[in-house]
Coordinates of C-alpha atoms in Angstrom, one line a residue:
Chain W
M167 CA 46.8 197.9 1.9
R168 CA 50.7 198.2 0.7
L169 CA 52.8 196.2 3.2
K170 CA 54.7 193.0 3.2
Q171 CA 52.2 190.5 3.0
L172 CA 53.7 186.5 3.8
V173 CA 50.3 185.8 4.3
K174 CA 47.2 185.9 3.7
F175 CA 44.8 183.5 4.9
A176 CA 41.8 183.2 3.0
T177 CA 39.7 180.1 3.7
V178 CA 37.8 180.0 6.1
V179 CA 37.4 176.4 8.1
A180 CA 34.7 175.8 10.3
G181 CA 35.9 175.9 13.8
G182 CA 34.3 175.2 16.9
C183 CA 32.6 177.5 18.8
G184 CA 33.6 178.3 22.1
T185 CA 35.4 176.5 24.5
L186 CA 35.0 178.2 27.7
M187 CA 34.0 175.2 31.0
Y188 CA 32.2 176.3 33.9
A189 CA 32.6 174.1 36.6
A190 CA 29.5 173.6 38.4
K191 CA 31.0 172.8 41.0
S192 CA 30.7 174.9 44.9
S193 CA 33.5 176.5 45.0
K194 CA 35.8 177.0 47.9
L195 CA 34.7 180.7 48.3
N196 CA 31.2 179.2 50.0
A197 CA 33.4 177.6 52.7
T198 CA 35.2 181.0 53.3
L199 CA 32.1 183.0 53.0
G200 CA 29.8 181.7 54.3
S201 CA 27.8 179.4 53.8
N202 CA 24.5 180.9 53.8
S203 CA 22.4 179.5 50.3
N204 CA 20.3 182.3 50.9
T205 CA 22.7 184.8 49.8
A206 CA 22.7 185.6 46.7
Y207 CA 26.6 186.2 46.6
A208 CA 26.0 182.2 48.4
A209 CA 23.9 181.6 45.1
S210 CA 26.9 182.6 41.9
K211 CA 29.2 180.8 43.6
E212 CA 27.2 177.9 43.5
L213 CA 27.8 178.3 39.4
S214 CA 31.3 179.4 39.2
N215 CA 34.1 178.9 35.9
K216 CA 37.0 178.0 37.2
W217 CA 39.9 179.3 35.3
D218 CA 41.2 176.4 32.9
S219 CA 44.8 175.8 33.0
D220 CA 44.2 174.4 29.6
W221 CA 42.6 177.1 27.6
D222 CA 44.4 176.6 25.0
K223 CA 45.3 172.9 25.2
R224 CA 49.1 173.7 25.2
D225 CA 49.7 172.2 28.9
G226 CA 53.0 170.4 29.2
E227 CA 53.8 171.7 26.3
N228 CA 56.5 173.6 28.7
G229 CA 56.9 176.8 26.6
K230 CA 59.6 179.2 28.0
A231 CA 58.3 182.3 26.6
S232 CA 54.8 185.5 27.2
R233 CA 53.5 186.9 24.6
N234 CA 52.1 190.6 24.2
I235 CA 48.8 191.1 22.0
I236 CA 47.9 193.8 20.9
L237 CA 45.0 194.7 19.3
I238 CA 43.5 197.9 18.1
R239 CA 40.3 199.0 16.2
H240 CA 40.8 200.4 13.2
G241 CA 39.8 204.4 13.1
Q242 CA 36.5 206.4 12.2
Y243 CA 35.0 205.5 8.7
N244 CA 32.1 206.5 6.2
L245 CA 29.3 204.8 8.3
A246 CA 27.3 205.4 4.9
G247 CA 29.2 202.9 2.1
N248 CA 27.6 200.5 0.7
D249 CA 29.6 198.2 0.8
D250 CA 33.4 197.6 1.4
H251 CA 36.1 199.6 0.2
E252 CA 33.0 203.3 0.4
R253 CA 33.8 201.9 3.8
C254 CA 37.4 202.8 4.5
L255 CA 38.1 205.8 6.8
T256 CA 37.8 209.5 7.2
E257 CA 40.1 212.3 7.3
L258 CA 39.2 212.3 11.0
G259 CA 40.6 208.0 10.7
K260 CA 43.7 208.6 9.5
E261 CA 44.6 211.3 12.0
Q262 CA 43.5 207.9 15.1
A263 CA 45.5 205.9 12.8
I264 CA 49.0 207.9 13.2
R265 CA 48.9 208.9 16.1
T266 CA 48.1 205.3 17.5
G267 CA 51.3 204.2 15.4
M268 CA 53.2 207.6 17.0
R269 CA 51.9 206.1 20.8
L270 CA 53.2 202.6 19.8
K271 CA 56.6 204.2 18.0
E272 CA 57.3 205.6 21.3
L273 CA 56.8 202.9 23.9
G274 CA 59.0 201.7 21.5
L275 CA 57.6 198.4 20.2
N276 CA 58.6 199.0 17.1
K277 CA 61.7 197.0 18.2
K278 CA 59.5 194.9 19.7
I279 CA 57.0 193.9 17.1
T280 CA 58.1 190.4 15.9
H281 CA 54.2 190.5 13.4
F282 CA 51.7 192.2 12.5
V283 CA 48.4 190.6 11.7
V284 CA 45.4 192.8 9.9
S285 CA 41.7 192.2 8.7
T286 CA 41.1 192.0 5.3
M287 CA 38.5 194.4 5.4
T288 CA 38.6 197.5 3.8
R289 CA 39.4 200.1 7.3
A290 CA 41.1 197.5 8.9
Q291 CA 43.5 197.4 5.9
E292 CA 43.5 201.5 6.3
T293 CA 44.2 201.5 9.0
G294 CA 46.8 199.2 9.3
D295 CA 49.1 200.4 6.1
L296 CA 49.3 203.6 8.4
I297 CA 49.8 202.4 11.7
Y298 CA 52.9 200.2 10.3
K299 CA 53.8 203.2 8.5
Q300 CA 54.7 204.9 11.0
L301 CA 56.6 202.5 13.3
G302 CA 59.5 202.8 10.4
N303 CA 60.4 199.3 10.6
D304 CA 59.8 197.0 7.2
A305 CA 61.1 193.3 8.9
I306 CA 58.7 192.6 10.3
P307 CA 56.3 190.4 8.9
V308 CA 52.8 191.2 7.9
E309 CA 49.9 188.4 7.8
N310 CA 46.2 189.6 6.7
T311 CA 44.0 187.8 7.5
D312 CA 39.8 187.6 7.1
L313 CA 39.2 185.0 9.6
I314 CA 39.7 188.5 12.2
R315 CA 37.3 190.1 9.5
E316 CA 33.9 192.5 11.7
G317 CA 30.5 190.8 12.7
A318 CA 28.9 188.9 14.6
P319 CA 31.0 186.3 17.2
V320 CA 27.5 185.7 19.6
E321 CA 24.4 186.5 20.8
P322 CA 25.3 189.1 22.9
D323 CA 23.0 189.2 25.8
P324 CA 22.2 191.7 26.9
P325 CA 20.6 192.1 22.9
I326 CA 19.9 196.4 22.3
D327 CA 17.8 196.9 20.6
T328 CA 20.0 198.0 17.6
W329 CA 21.4 195.6 16.6
N330 CA 19.3 192.3 15.7
P331 CA 21.6 190.1 12.9
E332 CA 19.9 186.9 11.9
R333 CA 21.1 183.7 14.3
K334 CA 22.0 182.3 11.4
T335 CA 24.3 185.3 10.7
F336 CA 26.3 184.5 14.3
F337 CA 25.9 180.2 13.6
V338 CA 27.8 181.6 10.8
D339 CA 30.6 184.5 12.1
G340 CA 30.4 182.3 15.5
A341 CA 32.5 180.0 14.2
R342 CA 34.3 182.5 12.5
I343 CA 36.0 185.2 14.7
E344 CA 36.5 181.7 17.0
T345 CA 38.3 180.0 14.6
G346 CA 40.5 183.5 14.5
F347 CA 40.8 183.3 18.1
R348 CA 42.3 179.9 18.3
S349 CA 44.8 180.7 15.2
F350 CA 45.3 183.6 17.4
I351 CA 45.3 184.0 21.0
H352 CA 47.5 181.4 22.4
R353 CA 50.9 180.8 25.1
A354 CA 54.2 181.2 23.0
N355 CA 54.9 178.1 21.1
P356 CA 57.6 175.8 22.9
E357 CA 60.0 176.3 20.3
Q358 CA 59.9 180.6 21.2
E359 CA 63.0 181.5 22.9
F360 CA 62.3 185.6 24.0
D361 CA 58.5 187.1 24.3
S362 CA 57.1 188.4 21.5
T363 CA 55.1 191.6 21.4
E364 CA 52.1 191.2 18.3
V365 CA 49.7 193.9 16.5
I366 CA 46.5 192.5 16.0
V367 CA 44.3 196.2 14.1
C368 CA 40.7 194.2 13.6
H369 CA 37.1 195.1 14.4
G370 CA 35.2 196.5 17.8
N371 CA 33.1 192.8 18.4
V372 CA 36.1 190.4 16.9
I373 CA 38.3 192.5 20.2
R374 CA 35.2 192.7 22.5
Y375 CA 34.7 188.5 21.8
F376 CA 38.1 187.9 22.0
V377 CA 38.8 189.6 24.9
C378 CA 36.0 187.5 26.6
R379 CA 37.4 184.1 25.1
A380 CA 40.9 184.8 26.3
L381 CA 40.3 185.9 30.0
Q382 CA 37.4 182.9 30.2
L383 CA 34.7 185.7 30.7
P384 CA 31.5 184.9 30.1
P385 CA 31.7 185.6 25.9
E386 CA 28.0 186.8 25.7
A387 CA 29.3 189.4 27.3
W388 CA 30.9 190.6 25.2
L389 CA 28.8 194.0 24.1
R390 CA 29.4 195.1 27.3
L391 CA 32.5 196.5 26.9
S392 CA 32.9 199.4 24.5
L393 CA 35.9 200.3 21.9
R394 CA 36.7 203.6 21.1
H395 CA 38.0 203.7 17.9
C396 CA 42.1 203.9 17.1
S397 CA 42.4 202.3 21.2
I398 CA 45.4 199.9 22.4
T399 CA 43.7 196.8 23.9
W400 CA 46.3 195.1 25.9
L401 CA 46.5 191.2 26.3
S402 CA 50.0 189.4 27.8
I403 CA 50.0 185.3 27.7
R404 CA 52.5 184.2 29.9
P405 CA 54.2 180.5 29.2
N406 CA 50.9 178.7 32.2
G407 CA 49.0 179.5 30.5
R408 CA 48.0 182.5 32.1
V409 CA 46.2 185.3 30.0
S410 CA 45.3 188.7 32.1
V411 CA 44.5 192.5 30.4
K412 CA 46.8 195.4 30.7
C413 CA 44.3 198.2 28.7
L414 CA 41.4 197.6 27.3
G415 CA 40.1 200.7 25.4
D416 CA 42.4 202.5 26.3
S417 CA 43.0 205.7 24.0
G418 CA 44.4 208.3 25.9
H419 CA 46.9 209.3 22.8
L420 CA 44.1 210.8 21.3
P421 CA 43.2 214.2 21.7
H422 CA 39.8 214.9 23.0
D423 CA 38.6 215.7 20.1
K424 CA 40.2 213.5 18.6
L425 CA 37.7 210.8 20.4
T426 CA 35.3 208.8 18.9
F427 CA 33.1 205.4 19.4
E428 CA 31.2 205.6 15.5
Chain X
M226 CA 43.8 216.3 51.7
R227 CA 43.2 219.3 52.1
L228 CA 40.7 219.6 50.1
K229 CA 36.4 220.6 50.6
Q230 CA 35.4 217.6 52.7
L231 CA 31.4 217.0 53.0
V232 CA 31.1 213.9 53.9
K233 CA 33.0 211.6 56.0
F234 CA 32.5 207.8 56.3
A235 CA 34.2 206.7 58.3
T236 CA 31.9 203.5 59.5
V237 CA 31.5 200.5 57.7
V238 CA 28.8 198.7 58.0
A239 CA 29.0 194.5 57.0
G240 CA 26.4 194.3 53.7
G241 CA 26.1 190.8 52.1
C242 CA 29.4 189.5 48.7
G243 CA 27.9 189.8 45.7
T244 CA 25.2 189.3 43.6
L245 CA 25.6 187.8 40.3
M246 CA 22.5 185.6 40.1
Y247 CA 23.7 183.1 37.7
A248 CA 20.5 181.3 35.5
A249 CA 21.5 177.9 34.6
K250 CA 19.2 177.5 32.6
S251 CA 19.7 176.7 29.1
S252 CA 20.4 179.7 26.5
K253 CA 19.1 180.3 24.0
L254 CA 22.3 180.4 22.3
N255 CA 22.4 176.0 22.0
A256 CA 19.5 176.3 19.6
T257 CA 21.0 178.6 18.1
L258 CA 24.8 177.5 17.9
G259 CA 24.1 173.7 17.4
S260 CA 23.0 171.5 20.7
N261 CA 25.6 169.3 20.6
S262 CA 26.5 168.7 24.2
N263 CA 29.3 166.7 23.7
T264 CA 31.1 170.1 22.6
A265 CA 32.2 172.6 24.9
Y266 CA 30.9 175.6 24.0
A267 CA 27.7 173.6 24.3
A268 CA 28.5 173.0 27.6
S269 CA 29.8 176.6 28.4
K270 CA 26.3 177.6 27.5
E271 CA 24.1 175.8 29.9
L272 CA 26.2 177.8 33.1
S273 CA 25.9 181.1 31.7
N274 CA 25.1 183.8 33.3
K275 CA 22.2 186.3 32.0
W276 CA 22.2 189.6 33.2
D277 CA 20.1 190.7 35.9
S278 CA 18.5 194.8 34.8
D279 CA 17.1 194.6 38.4
W280 CA 20.8 194.2 40.1
D281 CA 21.1 197.4 41.2
K282 CA 17.3 196.8 42.7
R283 CA 17.0 199.8 41.4
D284 CA 14.1 198.9 38.6
G285 CA 10.4 200.6 38.2
E286 CA 12.6 203.8 39.5
N287 CA 12.1 205.3 36.2
G288 CA 14.9 207.8 37.0
K289 CA 15.9 209.8 33.2
A290 CA 19.9 210.6 34.0
S291 CA 22.8 208.1 33.1
R292 CA 26.5 208.2 34.9
N293 CA 29.4 208.6 33.8
I294 CA 31.8 206.7 36.5
I295 CA 35.8 207.0 36.5
L296 CA 38.1 205.1 38.0
I297 CA 41.9 206.6 38.7
R298 CA 44.1 204.3 40.2
H299 CA 46.2 205.9 42.4
G300 CA 49.9 206.9 41.6
Q301 CA 53.2 205.1 42.0
Y302 CA 54.8 204.9 46.1
N303 CA 56.9 204.2 48.4
L304 CA 56.2 200.7 48.8
A305 CA 58.7 199.8 50.9
G306 CA 56.8 202.3 53.3
N307 CA 56.0 200.8 57.1
D308 CA 53.0 201.7 57.6
D309 CA 50.2 203.8 55.6
H310 CA 51.0 207.2 56.2
E311 CA 54.7 205.6 54.8
R312 CA 53.7 204.1 51.5
C313 CA 53.1 208.3 49.6
L314 CA 53.2 209.2 46.3
T315 CA 56.7 208.8 44.9
E316 CA 58.2 211.9 42.8
L317 CA 56.8 209.7 40.1
G318 CA 54.0 209.4 41.4
K319 CA 52.3 212.8 41.4
E320 CA 54.0 213.3 38.2
Q321 CA 51.7 210.5 37.6
A322 CA 48.9 212.2 38.9
I323 CA 49.7 215.9 37.8
R324 CA 48.9 214.3 34.2
T325 CA 46.2 212.6 35.1
G326 CA 44.4 215.6 36.1
M327 CA 45.6 217.5 33.0
R328 CA 43.9 214.5 30.7
L329 CA 40.2 215.5 32.7
K330 CA 40.6 218.3 31.7
E331 CA 41.5 218.8 28.6
L332 CA 38.6 216.4 27.9
G333 CA 36.6 218.6 29.9
L334 CA 35.5 217.2 32.8
N335 CA 36.3 220.2 34.9
K336 CA 33.1 221.5 34.0
K337 CA 30.8 218.4 34.6
I338 CA 32.4 216.0 37.5
T339 CA 29.4 216.6 39.9
H340 CA 31.0 214.6 42.7
F341 CA 34.6 213.3 43.7
V342 CA 34.8 210.6 45.9
V343 CA 38.3 209.6 47.2
S344 CA 39.7 206.8 49.9
T345 CA 41.2 207.7 52.5
M346 CA 44.4 206.1 52.0
T347 CA 48.0 208.2 52.0
R348 CA 48.3 208.0 48.9
A349 CA 44.7 208.4 47.5
Q350 CA 44.0 211.3 49.1
E351 CA 47.8 212.6 47.4
T352 CA 46.4 211.4 44.0
G353 CA 42.8 212.0 44.6
D354 CA 44.0 216.3 45.7
L355 CA 47.1 216.5 43.0
I356 CA 44.1 215.6 39.8
Y357 CA 42.0 217.7 41.4
K358 CA 44.2 220.8 41.4
Q359 CA 44.6 220.4 38.0
L360 CA 40.8 220.3 37.2
G361 CA 40.8 223.9 38.5
N362 CA 37.2 223.8 39.9
D363 CA 36.7 223.8 43.5
A364 CA 32.1 223.9 43.8
I365 CA 33.4 219.4 42.9
P366 CA 32.5 217.9 45.7
V367 CA 34.7 215.7 47.5
E368 CA 34.1 212.5 49.8
N369 CA 36.2 210.5 51.6
T370 CA 35.7 207.5 52.2
D371 CA 37.4 204.1 54.0
L372 CA 35.1 201.7 52.7
I373 CA 37.3 201.9 48.7
R374 CA 40.5 201.4 51.0
E375 CA 42.6 199.0 49.3
G376 CA 42.5 195.2 50.9
A377 CA 40.7 192.1 49.5
P378 CA 37.7 191.5 47.6
V379 CA 37.2 188.1 46.9
E380 CA 40.1 185.0 46.2
P381 CA 41.1 185.5 43.0
D382 CA 40.8 182.2 40.1
P383 CA 43.5 180.9 39.3
P384 CA 45.5 182.5 42.6
I385 CA 49.0 183.5 43.0
D386 CA 51.6 182.6 44.6
T387 CA 53.1 186.3 45.9
W388 CA 49.8 187.0 46.6
N389 CA 47.9 185.3 49.7
P390 CA 45.9 186.8 52.5
E391 CA 44.5 185.1 55.3
R392 CA 40.9 183.9 54.8
K393 CA 39.4 185.8 57.2
T394 CA 40.7 189.4 55.3
F395 CA 38.9 188.3 52.3
F396 CA 36.1 187.6 55.3
V397 CA 35.5 191.4 56.3
D398 CA 37.6 193.3 53.5
G399 CA 35.1 191.6 51.0
A400 CA 32.0 192.6 52.6
R401 CA 33.5 195.9 53.6
I402 CA 34.0 196.4 49.9
E403 CA 30.4 194.4 48.3
T404 CA 29.7 197.4 50.3
G405 CA 31.4 200.1 48.4
F406 CA 29.8 198.7 45.5
R407 CA 26.5 199.2 46.9
S408 CA 26.9 202.7 47.6
F409 CA 28.4 203.8 44.7
I410 CA 28.2 202.4 41.7
H411 CA 24.4 201.9 41.0
R412 CA 22.2 204.1 38.3
A413 CA 21.4 207.2 38.9
N414 CA 18.5 208.0 41.6
P415 CA 15.2 208.8 40.4
E416 CA 15.5 213.4 40.9
Q417 CA 18.7 213.1 39.0
E418 CA 17.6 215.4 36.2
F419 CA 21.0 215.2 33.8
D420 CA 23.7 212.6 32.9
S421 CA 26.6 213.2 36.1
T422 CA 30.2 212.5 35.9
E423 CA 32.4 211.1 38.5
V424 CA 35.3 210.3 39.5
I425 CA 36.4 208.1 42.5
V426 CA 40.3 207.7 43.5
C427 CA 40.8 204.4 44.3
H428 CA 43.0 200.9 44.3
G429 CA 44.1 198.5 42.3
N430 CA 41.8 195.4 43.7
V431 CA 39.2 197.8 44.9
I432 CA 38.2 199.0 40.8
R433 CA 39.2 195.6 39.1
Y434 CA 36.7 194.1 41.2
F435 CA 33.8 196.7 41.1
V436 CA 34.6 196.7 37.5
C437 CA 33.6 192.4 37.2
R438 CA 30.4 193.5 39.2
A439 CA 29.2 196.3 37.0
L440 CA 29.6 194.4 34.1
Q441 CA 28.0 190.8 35.7
L442 CA 30.8 189.0 35.2
P443 CA 33.0 186.7 37.7
P444 CA 34.0 187.9 40.7
E445 CA 37.1 186.7 41.4
A446 CA 38.4 187.3 37.8
W447 CA 39.4 190.5 39.4
L448 CA 43.2 189.4 38.8
R449 CA 43.0 189.2 35.6
L450 CA 42.4 192.7 34.6
S451 CA 45.4 195.2 34.9
L452 CA 45.2 198.0 36.4
R453 CA 49.0 200.9 35.4
H454 CA 49.2 203.8 38.3
C455 CA 47.0 206.7 37.5
S456 CA 45.5 204.7 34.9
I457 CA 42.0 205.9 33.7
T458 CA 38.7 203.1 33.6
W459 CA 35.6 204.2 32.4
L460 CA 31.7 203.3 33.3
S461 CA 28.4 204.4 32.2
I462 CA 25.6 203.8 33.4
R463 CA 22.4 203.5 32.1
P464 CA 18.8 204.7 33.7
N465 CA 17.5 200.7 32.5
G466 CA 20.2 199.8 34.8
R467 CA 22.4 198.9 31.2
V468 CA 26.3 199.1 32.4
S469 CA 29.4 200.0 29.7
V470 CA 32.7 199.3 30.9
K471 CA 33.8 202.9 27.7
C472 CA 37.4 202.0 28.6
L473 CA 40.2 200.0 30.8
G474 CA 43.6 200.8 32.3
D475 CA 43.8 204.4 30.2
S476 CA 47.0 205.3 30.5
G477 CA 47.8 207.2 27.3
H478 CA 48.2 210.5 28.7
L479 CA 51.3 209.1 30.1
P480 CA 54.3 209.4 28.1
H481 CA 56.3 205.7 28.1
D482 CA 58.8 206.5 30.8
K483 CA 55.4 207.3 33.5
L484 CA 54.1 204.1 33.3
T485 CA 54.0 201.9 36.2
F486 CA 52.4 198.7 37.1
E487 CA 53.6 198.6 41.0

């Protein structure tokens, strides 16, 4: 990837996995919607997880800015490749990336993006390069990182027969991807004066896991979400720690004949 | 809405609310990722909710078809209106609806859609009408229903200061919207031979609640999701009961200056 490279994150430090805290206490909703414990609804409420405002351990920092984080899956790539280098973008994948860069520019983000983070895998590097060129703004700093390379974040529930990595793969990848989450998905630093818009170009499993974690949804639900190639997923993180997803897998900028999942 | 009307659902039958079952037993992941109960991760796993394949009580029916359910939020409307009739689409809202119909047609869905369901609120009726006309296929049956009118599905967590309905509103709306969920979001009937594509034009709160329920995510998380006007949310329900979301709030078919949330 021939982009201005500010930082090269190559060292993966094993971190803890996940921070979702499921509060076991009864919700107020039991009283609201009826406390009949024979209903499935009441049962669900008993074990509901409450929102944790201190999910990123930044409560009390009194930051004032919001972060818009735009997660983009790489374009279609050569599935028959033997190694990462050979698993490069197809011609369609390149076109998907160019159109995605055009969409970001049409949204006026080329002047707003303050940080551009890219996975070091070939298909993400190529996608990031094509998007970056469309933005036409070489002042945007780029960070390449191994932390958000594709992997197996956590055993999905329900599982699928066609994708079944070894347990030790989840063990290693899970800590790395969680480290990526804690590195990139958190509220703004207190010294950040203005709202920021940041792009992260990476992979389907990583983005789906990040969304579940950021929204404090069960992380093992990540495989229930699907993401087309070069789709846009937009997280907003407010100074008070609230997180919302503005869109997930938005691919309306691609014509019908350019849409692919794999 | 001057569309072919097959069914008018006007009677709201109070149903139970929600079916999410949170299994309290430990997940296999504890063993996989370390069983140190002092970590937040282990705590989350203790109360994780397992996927319930019989969520729609259709296990054993041996259906063979999948359902694609396309949920569309209405277009921008006149927030200053005093009643539902006055809360009609703005000119921008009409344009959003027309462009959304054009996108569905560009996706080739005008020939595939088998059912077109619309909330009876004015802004949904107008949106549905404009989308339907763009499809150019009067053979698609239309169903208008009160079940998916806008409302307060369940108290959101975290709550927000600017939207705080009375608890009795959640009590009444929650049962109605859950009834809508159980009526429209389930796997295909066993006699359905081929995969179907169905459109539901309704409202932000309803769609967000449906997504949480369909994916078996905590329903009180619905407010963590945002949906632009005339955005497209696509659920896929397989014969085995598995559900995935193909996109949430996809609005890439709208130009930047036509994007609105409220």
